[in-house]
Coordinates of C-alpha atoms in Angstrom, one line a residue:
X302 CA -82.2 81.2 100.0
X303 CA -81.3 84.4 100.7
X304 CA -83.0 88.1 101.5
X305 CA -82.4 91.5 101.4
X306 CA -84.2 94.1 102.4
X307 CA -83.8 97.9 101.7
X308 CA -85.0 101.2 102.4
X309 CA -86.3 103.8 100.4
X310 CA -84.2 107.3 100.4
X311 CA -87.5 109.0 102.1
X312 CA -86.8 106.8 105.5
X313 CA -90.1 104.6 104.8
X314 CA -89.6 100.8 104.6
X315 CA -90.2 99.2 101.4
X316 CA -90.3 95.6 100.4
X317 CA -86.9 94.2 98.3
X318 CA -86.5 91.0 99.1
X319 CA -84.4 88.6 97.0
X320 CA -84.9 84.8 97.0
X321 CA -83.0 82.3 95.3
X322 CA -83.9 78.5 94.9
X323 CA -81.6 76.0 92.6
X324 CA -83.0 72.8 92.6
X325 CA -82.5 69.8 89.8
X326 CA -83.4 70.5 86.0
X327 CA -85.8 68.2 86.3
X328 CA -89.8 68.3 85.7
X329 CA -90.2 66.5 88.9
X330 CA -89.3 69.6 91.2
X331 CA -91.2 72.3 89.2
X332 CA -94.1 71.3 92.1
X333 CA -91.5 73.8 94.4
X334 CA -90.9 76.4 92.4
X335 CA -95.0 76.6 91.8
X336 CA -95.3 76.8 95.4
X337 CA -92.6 79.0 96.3
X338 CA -93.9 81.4 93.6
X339 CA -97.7 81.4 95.6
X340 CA -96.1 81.8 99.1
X341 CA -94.2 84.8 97.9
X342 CA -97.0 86.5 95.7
X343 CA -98.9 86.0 98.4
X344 CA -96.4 88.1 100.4
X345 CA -97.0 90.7 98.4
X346 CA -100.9 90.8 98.5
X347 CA -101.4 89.3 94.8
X348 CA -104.7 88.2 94.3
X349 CA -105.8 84.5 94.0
X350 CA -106.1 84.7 90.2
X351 CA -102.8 87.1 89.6
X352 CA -101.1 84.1 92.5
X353 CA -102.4 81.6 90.1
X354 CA -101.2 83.4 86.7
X355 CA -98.1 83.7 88.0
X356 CA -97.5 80.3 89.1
X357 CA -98.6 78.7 86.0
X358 CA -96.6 81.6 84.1
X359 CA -93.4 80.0 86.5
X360 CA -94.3 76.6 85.8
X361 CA -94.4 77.4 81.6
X362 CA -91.4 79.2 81.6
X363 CA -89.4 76.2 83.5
X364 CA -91.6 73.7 80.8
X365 CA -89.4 75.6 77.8
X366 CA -85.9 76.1 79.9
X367 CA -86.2 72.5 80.8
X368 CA -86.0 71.3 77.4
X369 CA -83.3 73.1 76.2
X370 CA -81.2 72.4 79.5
X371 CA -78.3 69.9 80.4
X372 CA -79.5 66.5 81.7
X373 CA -78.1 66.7 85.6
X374 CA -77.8 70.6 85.8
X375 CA -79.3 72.6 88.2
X376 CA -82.1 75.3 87.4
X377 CA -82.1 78.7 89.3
X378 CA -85.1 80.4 90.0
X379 CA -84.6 84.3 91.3
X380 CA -87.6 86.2 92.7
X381 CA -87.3 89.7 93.0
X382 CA -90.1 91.3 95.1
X383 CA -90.5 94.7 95.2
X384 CA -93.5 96.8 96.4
X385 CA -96.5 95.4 94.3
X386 CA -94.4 93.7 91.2
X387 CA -92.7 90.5 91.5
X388 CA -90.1 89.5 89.2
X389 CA -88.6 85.8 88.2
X390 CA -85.9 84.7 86.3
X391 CA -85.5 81.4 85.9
X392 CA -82.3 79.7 83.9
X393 CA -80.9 76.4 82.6
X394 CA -77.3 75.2 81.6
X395 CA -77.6 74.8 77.6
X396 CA -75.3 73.5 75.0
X397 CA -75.4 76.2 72.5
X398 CA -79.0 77.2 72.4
X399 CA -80.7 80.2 71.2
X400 CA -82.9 81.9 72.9
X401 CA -86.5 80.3 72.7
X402 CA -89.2 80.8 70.0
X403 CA -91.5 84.0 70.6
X404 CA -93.7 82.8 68.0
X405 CA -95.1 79.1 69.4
X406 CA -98.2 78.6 71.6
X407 CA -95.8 78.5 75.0
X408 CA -94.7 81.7 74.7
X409 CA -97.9 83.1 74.5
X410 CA -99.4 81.2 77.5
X411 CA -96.6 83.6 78.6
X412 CA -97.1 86.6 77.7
X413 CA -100.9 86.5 78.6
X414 CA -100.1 85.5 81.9
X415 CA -97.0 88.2 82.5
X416 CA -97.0 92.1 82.7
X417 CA -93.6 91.2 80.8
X418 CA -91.6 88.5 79.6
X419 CA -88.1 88.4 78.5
X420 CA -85.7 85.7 77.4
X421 CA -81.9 86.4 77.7
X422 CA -79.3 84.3 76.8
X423 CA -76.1 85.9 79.2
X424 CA -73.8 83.4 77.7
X425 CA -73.3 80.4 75.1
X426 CA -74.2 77.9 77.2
X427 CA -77.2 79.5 79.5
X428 CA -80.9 80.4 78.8
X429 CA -83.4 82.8 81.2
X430 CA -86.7 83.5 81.3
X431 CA -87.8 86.6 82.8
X432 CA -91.1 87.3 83.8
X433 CA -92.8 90.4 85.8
X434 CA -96.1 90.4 87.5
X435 CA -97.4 93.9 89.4
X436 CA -100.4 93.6 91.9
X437 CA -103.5 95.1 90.5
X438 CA -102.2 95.4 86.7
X439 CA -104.9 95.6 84.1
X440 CA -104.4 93.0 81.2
X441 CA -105.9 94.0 78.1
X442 CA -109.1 92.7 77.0

């Protein structure tokens, strides 16, 4: 896990913390990542409905990456927090997938629960999903 912290140009101290967690590709450890996404949304004075959004958004996203990932490869979860938005990216070793489907019912479930959601594919062999959550963001009706 690591942290850092910087300053905004106008001397006033501003939240940028950075935490990484890599932990098995395996549905059995998503429990951590749901409850490392609620401790640090909580950090950041989320609400208890945006907190739990966010962790079932997490928990989704790691549902798709899991399928497409290596059995025995580690999947790394990045949360970005910064002021009042939050981002994640999580990511999976793959052997040759694409990126997933934006058309199925899981990406949805995504994209209701995110400000914004992204999936990347960096290389060949890896998948990300990126998702951003800001305190106090409207969703539309």
């Amino acid at each position: 896990m690591t942290e850092d912290t910087e300053t905004r140009a106008t001397g006033e101290a501003a939240i940028r913390d950075v935490v990484s967690i890599r932990l098995p590709a395996d549905s059995a450890y998503l429990s951590v990542l749901r409850t490392a996404t609620a401790g640090l949304a909580a950090r950041l004075d989320f609400t208890l409905d945006e907190i739990e959004d966010l962790r079932i958004a997490v928990d989704e996203a790691c549902a798709m990456l899991l399928n497409e990932a290596v059995p025995g490869t580690d999947l790394t979860a990045e949360f970005e927090l910064t002021g009042q938005e939050m981002q994640v990216r999580v990511e999976v070793a793959t052997v040759g997938s694409s990126a997933p489907k934006r058309d199925d019912f899981a990406w949805m479930v995504l994209t209701a629960l995110a400000d914004d959601v992204d999936a990347v594919t960096d290389a060949a062999d890896r998948m990300a999903i990126i998702l951003r959550k800001r305190r106090g963001a409207a969703r539309p009706a």
